[in-house]
Each structure stands twice: as structure tokens, then as C-alpha cells.
Short mmCIF file of C-alpha atoms in Angstrom, two decimals:
data_model
loop_
_atom_site.label_atom_id
_atom_site.label_comp_id
_atom_site.label_asym_id
_atom_site.label_seq_id
_atom_site.Cartn_x
_atom_site.Cartn_y
_atom_site.Cartn_z
CA UNK A 1 -66.57 -15.04 -36.12
CA UNK A 2 -67.96 -14.99 -32.57
CA UNK A 3 -67.74 -17.61 -29.84
CA UNK A 4 -71.51 -17.58 -29.37
CA UNK A 5 -74.50 -15.28 -28.86
CA UNK A 6 -75.07 -12.73 -26.14
CA UNK A 7 -77.13 -13.64 -23.03
CA UNK A 8 -80.74 -14.39 -23.85
CA UNK A 9 -83.16 -17.11 -24.95
CA UNK A 10 -82.91 -18.58 -28.45
CA UNK A 11 -85.42 -20.76 -30.28
CA UNK A 12 -85.00 -23.06 -33.30
CA UNK A 13 -81.24 -23.32 -32.91
CA UNK A 14 -79.86 -26.50 -34.58
CA UNK A 15 -78.16 -28.78 -32.08
CA UNK A 16 -74.83 -28.69 -33.93
CA UNK A 17 -74.86 -24.89 -33.87
CA UNK A 18 -75.56 -24.89 -30.15
CA UNK A 19 -72.67 -27.30 -29.57
CA UNK A 20 -70.31 -24.84 -31.29
CA UNK A 21 -71.04 -22.10 -28.76
CA UNK A 22 -67.94 -22.10 -26.57
CA UNK A 23 -69.63 -20.93 -23.37
CA UNK A 24 -69.57 -23.09 -20.24
CA UNK A 25 -72.03 -25.99 -20.40
CA UNK A 26 -73.10 -28.46 -17.75
CA UNK A 27 -71.41 -31.32 -19.59
CA UNK A 28 -68.13 -29.40 -19.24
CA UNK A 29 -68.79 -28.10 -15.74
CA UNK A 30 -69.45 -31.54 -14.25
CA UNK A 31 -65.83 -32.52 -14.90
CA UNK A 32 -65.12 -30.37 -11.85
CA UNK A 33 -66.64 -33.15 -9.77
CA UNK A 34 -63.72 -35.33 -10.89
CA UNK A 35 -60.96 -32.76 -10.41
CA UNK A 36 -60.08 -29.17 -11.25
CA UNK A 37 -57.45 -30.55 -13.64
CA UNK A 38 -60.14 -32.43 -15.55
CA UNK A 39 -62.30 -29.30 -15.67
CA UNK A 40 -59.41 -27.29 -17.09
CA UNK A 41 -58.79 -29.97 -19.71
CA UNK A 42 -62.49 -30.00 -20.63
CA UNK A 43 -62.56 -26.21 -20.99
CA UNK A 44 -59.47 -26.40 -23.22
CA UNK A 45 -61.10 -29.08 -25.37
CA UNK A 46 -58.51 -31.71 -24.45
CA UNK A 47 -60.98 -34.37 -23.36
CA UNK A 48 -62.74 -36.58 -25.93
CA UNK A 49 -66.42 -35.87 -26.53
CA UNK A 50 -68.22 -39.24 -26.50
CA UNK A 51 -70.92 -39.98 -29.04
CA UNK A 52 -72.09 -43.51 -28.34
CA UNK A 53 -74.95 -45.33 -30.04
CA UNK A 54 -76.96 -44.94 -26.82
CA UNK A 55 -76.49 -41.17 -27.04
CA UNK A 56 -77.54 -41.20 -30.69
CA UNK A 57 -80.71 -43.11 -29.81
CA UNK A 58 -81.32 -40.60 -27.04
CA UNK A 59 -81.20 -37.75 -29.56
CA UNK A 60 -83.61 -39.63 -31.81
CA UNK A 61 -86.04 -40.02 -28.91
CA UNK A 62 -85.80 -36.32 -28.14
CA UNK A 63 -86.57 -35.43 -31.74
CA UNK A 64 -89.45 -37.90 -32.02
CA UNK A 65 -91.09 -36.87 -28.75
CA UNK A 66 -90.32 -33.15 -28.58
CA UNK A 67 -89.95 -32.11 -32.22
CA UNK A 68 -91.92 -34.52 -34.46
CA UNK A 69 -91.79 -32.07 -37.38
CA UNK A 70 -88.01 -32.16 -37.16
CA UNK A 71 -88.16 -35.93 -37.53
CA UNK A 72 -89.97 -35.54 -40.85
CA UNK A 73 -87.54 -32.88 -42.08
CA UNK A 74 -84.21 -34.23 -40.86
CA UNK A 75 -84.57 -38.01 -40.64
CA UNK A 76 -85.42 -40.80 -43.06
CA UNK A 77 -85.96 -44.52 -42.47
CA UNK A 78 -83.72 -46.98 -44.29
CA UNK A 79 -85.85 -49.55 -46.17
CA UNK A 80 -85.15 -53.20 -45.38
CA UNK A 81 -83.60 -54.01 -48.74
CA UNK A 82 -82.40 -57.36 -47.41
CA UNK A 83 -86.02 -58.54 -47.54
CA UNK A 84 -86.53 -57.63 -51.22
CA UNK A 85 -87.29 -60.53 -53.54
CA UNK A 86 -84.51 -59.25 -55.81
CA UNK A 87 -81.94 -59.79 -53.05
CA UNK A 88 -80.15 -62.95 -54.10
CA UNK A 89 -76.85 -64.74 -53.73
CA UNK A 90 -74.34 -65.03 -56.57
CA UNK A 91 -75.94 -68.40 -57.27
CA UNK A 92 -79.31 -66.72 -57.73
CA UNK A 93 -80.88 -68.00 -54.52
CA UNK A 94 -83.17 -65.69 -52.49
CA UNK A 95 -81.52 -64.47 -49.31
CA UNK A 96 -81.92 -61.94 -46.49
CA UNK A 97 -78.20 -61.31 -46.33
CA UNK A 98 -76.83 -57.76 -46.19
CA UNK A 99 -73.60 -58.88 -47.83
CA UNK A 100 -75.00 -59.12 -51.36
CA UNK A 101 -74.19 -56.73 -54.17
CA UNK A 102 -77.89 -55.94 -54.53
CA UNK A 103 -78.23 -54.89 -50.89
CA UNK A 104 -75.06 -52.78 -50.89
CA UNK A 105 -76.05 -51.02 -54.13
CA UNK A 106 -79.54 -50.19 -52.84
CA UNK A 107 -78.12 -48.82 -49.58
CA UNK A 108 -75.53 -46.73 -51.42
CA UNK A 109 -78.23 -45.28 -53.68
CA UNK A 110 -80.48 -44.49 -50.71
CA UNK A 111 -77.64 -42.78 -48.83
CA UNK A 112 -76.78 -40.67 -51.87
CA UNK A 113 -80.38 -39.54 -52.42
CA UNK A 114 -80.76 -38.72 -48.70
CA UNK A 115 -77.32 -37.23 -48.11
CA UNK A 116 -78.83 -34.19 -46.37
CA UNK A 117 -80.74 -36.29 -43.82
CA UNK A 118 -79.91 -38.59 -40.94
CA UNK A 119 -80.73 -42.20 -41.70
CA UNK A 120 -82.36 -44.40 -39.06
CA UNK A 121 -83.18 -48.08 -39.10
CA UNK A 122 -86.77 -49.28 -39.13
CA UNK A 123 -86.26 -50.83 -35.68
CA UNK A 124 -85.09 -47.47 -34.36
CA UNK A 125 -88.09 -45.71 -35.88
CA UNK A 126 -90.40 -48.27 -34.23
CA UNK A 127 -88.72 -47.53 -30.90
CA UNK A 128 -89.29 -43.80 -31.33
CA UNK A 129 -92.93 -44.41 -32.27
CA UNK A 130 -93.42 -46.62 -29.22
CA UNK A 131 -91.90 -44.07 -26.85
CA UNK A 132 -93.91 -41.20 -28.38
CA UNK A 133 -97.16 -43.18 -28.11
CA UNK A 134 -96.49 -44.07 -24.48
CA UNK A 135 -95.73 -40.48 -23.52
CA UNK A 136 -98.81 -39.26 -25.40
CA UNK A 137 -100.96 -41.65 -23.32
CA UNK A 138 -99.45 -40.59 -19.98
CA UNK A 139 -101.36 -37.73 -18.32
CA UNK A 140 -98.41 -36.70 -16.15
CA UNK A 141 -96.09 -36.39 -19.13
CA UNK A 142 -98.68 -34.49 -21.12
CA UNK A 143 -99.04 -31.99 -18.30
CA UNK A 144 -95.27 -31.47 -18.33
CA UNK A 145 -94.80 -31.44 -22.12
CA UNK A 146 -97.61 -29.19 -23.34
CA UNK A 147 -98.28 -25.43 -23.33
CA UNK A 148 -94.58 -24.65 -23.71
CA UNK A 149 -91.65 -24.81 -26.13
CA UNK A 150 -89.15 -27.58 -26.84
CA UNK A 151 -85.37 -27.50 -27.27
CA UNK A 152 -84.81 -24.00 -25.95
CA UNK A 153 -81.22 -22.72 -26.02
CA UNK A 154 -80.14 -19.97 -23.64
CA UNK A 155 -77.06 -18.03 -22.57
CA UNK A 156 -76.36 -16.20 -19.31
CA UNK A 157 -73.56 -14.73 -17.25
CA UNK A 158 -73.18 -16.36 -13.85
CA UNK A 159 -73.67 -13.51 -11.36
CA UNK A 160 -71.13 -14.88 -8.85
CA UNK A 161 -68.24 -15.67 -11.18
CA UNK A 162 -68.98 -13.74 -14.37
CA UNK A 163 -68.53 -16.93 -16.40
CA UNK A 164 -70.70 -16.97 -19.53
CA UNK A 165 -72.74 -20.19 -19.61
CA UNK A 166 -75.09 -21.98 -21.98
CA UNK A 167 -77.90 -24.50 -21.64
CA UNK A 168 -80.48 -26.28 -23.75
CA UNK A 169 -83.72 -27.20 -22.03
CA UNK A 170 -85.73 -30.09 -23.43
CA UNK A 171 -88.99 -28.31 -22.58
CA UNK A 172 -89.94 -25.01 -20.93
CA UNK A 173 -93.32 -23.83 -19.71
CA UNK A 174 -92.56 -20.17 -19.07
CA UNK A 175 -96.08 -19.42 -17.83
CA UNK A 176 -95.68 -21.65 -14.75
CA UNK A 177 -91.89 -21.55 -14.33
CA UNK A 178 -91.34 -25.20 -15.28
CA UNK A 179 -88.30 -26.74 -17.00
CA UNK A 180 -88.32 -30.39 -18.10
CA UNK A 181 -85.46 -32.79 -18.87
CA UNK A 182 -86.23 -35.98 -20.83
CA UNK A 183 -83.92 -38.94 -20.16
CA UNK A 184 -83.61 -42.39 -21.71
CA UNK A 185 -83.45 -44.91 -18.88
CA UNK A 186 -82.52 -48.48 -19.77
CA UNK A 187 -80.31 -49.01 -16.72
CA UNK A 188 -81.43 -51.91 -14.50
CA UNK A 189 -80.75 -49.76 -11.43
CA UNK A 190 -83.56 -47.57 -10.02
CA UNK A 191 -83.70 -44.21 -11.74
CA UNK A 192 -83.16 -42.37 -8.45
CA UNK A 193 -79.77 -44.08 -8.16
CA UNK A 194 -78.87 -43.30 -11.77
CA UNK A 195 -80.02 -39.70 -11.31
CA UNK A 196 -77.68 -39.22 -8.37
CA UNK A 197 -74.73 -40.99 -10.03
CA UNK A 198 -75.03 -38.96 -13.25
CA UNK A 199 -75.87 -35.69 -11.47
CA UNK A 200 -79.13 -35.12 -13.32
CA UNK A 201 -80.39 -33.03 -10.40
CA UNK A 202 -77.34 -30.79 -10.73
CA UNK A 203 -77.96 -30.35 -14.46
CA UNK A 204 -81.60 -29.43 -13.88
CA UNK A 205 -80.70 -26.87 -11.22
CA UNK A 206 -78.05 -25.40 -13.52
CA UNK A 207 -80.57 -25.10 -16.35
CA UNK A 208 -83.30 -23.64 -14.14
CA UNK A 209 -81.03 -20.95 -12.72
CA UNK A 210 -79.60 -20.13 -16.14
CA UNK A 211 -82.96 -20.00 -17.88
CA UNK A 212 -84.32 -17.66 -15.19
CA UNK A 213 -81.38 -15.29 -15.67
CA UNK A 214 -81.50 -15.51 -19.48
CA UNK A 215 -85.25 -14.95 -19.73
CA UNK A 216 -85.90 -12.70 -16.76
CA UNK A 217 -88.73 -15.06 -15.76
CA UNK A 218 -89.02 -17.20 -12.66
CA UNK A 219 -88.14 -20.88 -13.05
CA UNK A 220 -88.99 -22.62 -9.81
CA UNK A 221 -89.83 -26.20 -10.78
CA UNK A 222 -87.75 -28.83 -12.53
CA UNK A 223 -89.08 -32.17 -13.77
CA UNK A 224 -87.23 -35.28 -14.89
CA UNK A 225 -89.05 -37.61 -17.29
CA UNK A 226 -87.31 -40.99 -17.63
CA UNK A 227 -88.49 -43.58 -20.14
CA UNK A 228 -87.28 -46.96 -21.35
CA UNK A 229 -86.40 -47.27 -25.04
CA UNK A 230 -87.72 -50.83 -25.16
CA UNK A 231 -91.17 -52.30 -24.41
CA UNK A 232 -93.03 -51.76 -22.18
CA UNK A 233 -91.55 -48.23 -22.40
CA UNK A 234 -91.94 -47.70 -18.66
CA UNK A 235 -92.12 -44.04 -17.58
CA UNK A 236 -90.99 -42.37 -14.38
CA UNK A 237 -91.76 -38.67 -14.08
CA UNK A 238 -91.68 -36.37 -11.08
CA UNK A 239 -90.63 -32.86 -10.02
CA UNK A 240 -87.21 -32.37 -8.43
CA UNK A 241 -87.80 -30.40 -5.26
CA UNK A 242 -86.57 -29.89 -1.72
CA UNK A 243 -83.16 -31.14 -0.67
CA UNK A 244 -82.47 -32.73 -4.07
CA UNK A 245 -82.97 -29.39 -5.81
CA UNK A 246 -80.85 -27.62 -3.20
CA UNK A 247 -78.06 -30.18 -3.48
CA UNK A 248 -77.97 -29.90 -7.26
CA UNK A 249 -77.56 -26.13 -7.05
CA UNK A 250 -74.93 -26.46 -4.31
CA UNK A 251 -72.92 -28.94 -6.36
CA UNK A 252 -72.60 -26.83 -9.50
CA UNK A 253 -71.85 -23.62 -7.60
CA UNK A 254 -69.17 -24.92 -5.26
CA UNK A 255 -65.91 -26.80 -5.55
CA UNK A 256 -66.08 -30.33 -4.13
CA UNK A 257 -65.08 -30.41 -0.48
CA UNK A 258 -62.17 -32.73 -1.25
CA UNK A 259 -60.65 -30.06 -3.52
CA UNK A 260 -59.37 -28.29 -0.40
CA UNK A 261 -58.13 -31.41 1.42
CA UNK A 262 -54.43 -32.01 1.84
CA UNK A 263 -53.22 -35.04 -0.09
CA UNK A 264 -49.87 -36.76 0.39
CA UNK A 265 -48.24 -38.23 -2.69
CA UNK A 266 -44.80 -39.64 -3.50
CA UNK A 267 -42.58 -37.64 -5.86
CA UNK A 268 -39.14 -39.00 -6.61
CA UNK A 269 -39.32 -41.33 -3.64
CA UNK A 270 -40.24 -38.49 -1.25
CA UNK A 271 -43.60 -37.80 0.30
CA UNK A 272 -45.03 -34.40 -0.63
CA UNK A 273 -48.21 -32.86 0.79
CA UNK A 274 -50.32 -30.81 -1.63
#
């Protein structure tokens, strides 16, 4: 059993399989912005890996927008059994409750028949359809998300440290050196603020550098596409260039400046400088 593939570009890799590659990822690397101790713990697998509902919805949006055929193969919509005329209380009265025996039995049957697929609610499917329709009608997004390949996995050895790394680009147009990252943005703060706080520019620089090394092709432009998951499905899309691109690369390549600062702490009632 290997830890992961050799350096190169890989297509049609299931997300779960990619996650099992042990090479350094950006989600692990960014713990270094907190502290070197946190980075070590992340590398050793000692930190919890969050999987919130928001993250699950984000994966659904990725599949619906970037891999619609995958949606048909891997996902299925749960019918609204609570609205069936046969859904009744113990007293025989029609109801829309999900606590009835009828509803629970129908859901259990549906889950058993579709055990090999991921089940989504109708409301979630409608969200995906709304996002996909909005992106399809946006000329900027279409220019970024056509004439390339989606969900590209890649592995490379960092030339400065020798660390083997991995990345998974949402979209790659190899012919023009463009890598795209699709983000769900429901935060009331401006996306530029969220981008800086969550280090999206660092992630994009990390992916661009890694994809160039893995493919042997130039990757000189990174684009962030941010879209709301609720109406009106507002879109913000623009290339990351200039100082923002430079800063993202600088952040992932270097230790934070504070990592070399002297800090005085109390140990056993005595002050110690580290």
C-alpha cells in the first residue's frame, strides 16, 4: 500500500481517494499560519478534520457546476414523502409531519435502494440548479469554466524543501495557463475581506505553482469565482494578480515573521524567554 501517487497530473480521481493521499495539502499547510506546533499536529493527523453542513453544500455546488454527470451518477434527490396523501397520523388524519411511521418507512426504503449514492434534499437540489443556471448565464464565468478540465488532482515535489505536496484544482485551462477556484460565499462581509481572512489567495498560489511543476506547463493566472448559495445567487469573479498573487506565494513558502520573535512566558512562576 502506497501513501499516494508519484508527481504528475491525475484526472477522474474520486475525492475520497484524493483525501487519502498523505502528501502535504494546503489545508494542512495553512496551520503553519497559526503556529509550527499546530502544523506538526496537522501533519501527524492529530487535529480534527471538520465536515460541516456548509462544507457539504459546497461540495454539492462543485459537483453540480463542474461535474454535472457526476451529480447524475453519485447523487439522488430524496422525495418529499411528508407531502404524500398516504402520510397520516395514527388517527388517520392527513399530515405533513416527518414523525409518522409512513414517512420513516418510505425514507428507510429509499435509503436502502440508494445505498451507493449520496442523498440530497429537494431544497438542496434546487439550490444547485439555481447556482448552475446563474453561472451558465454569466459570460465571465463561462470564459473561466470552459475549454478546460474540472477537478484535476496533482502531485509535486517542492523544489526548495523536497516536501511532496498535493492539490486539487476546481478547473484548469492548460492552453492559457489558467487555474480556477470556485467558492461558496454566503458571508455578509465583502468577499475580498473573506478571501484575505481565509487565505484563498495563498491557496490559489500554492495550486498554481504545484500544477505548473506537476504538468510541466506554465500556470500564470489564478481566478476566484465566488457565488451565493441563495437567491439572487450573486457572483463575484476576477483574476488574482499583482501584489495579492505575490503575497499568497510568499505566505505559503515562508514561516510567519512572528515565528522567529522572542516570546516571554511564565513557567513555574518564572519568566522564560523562548
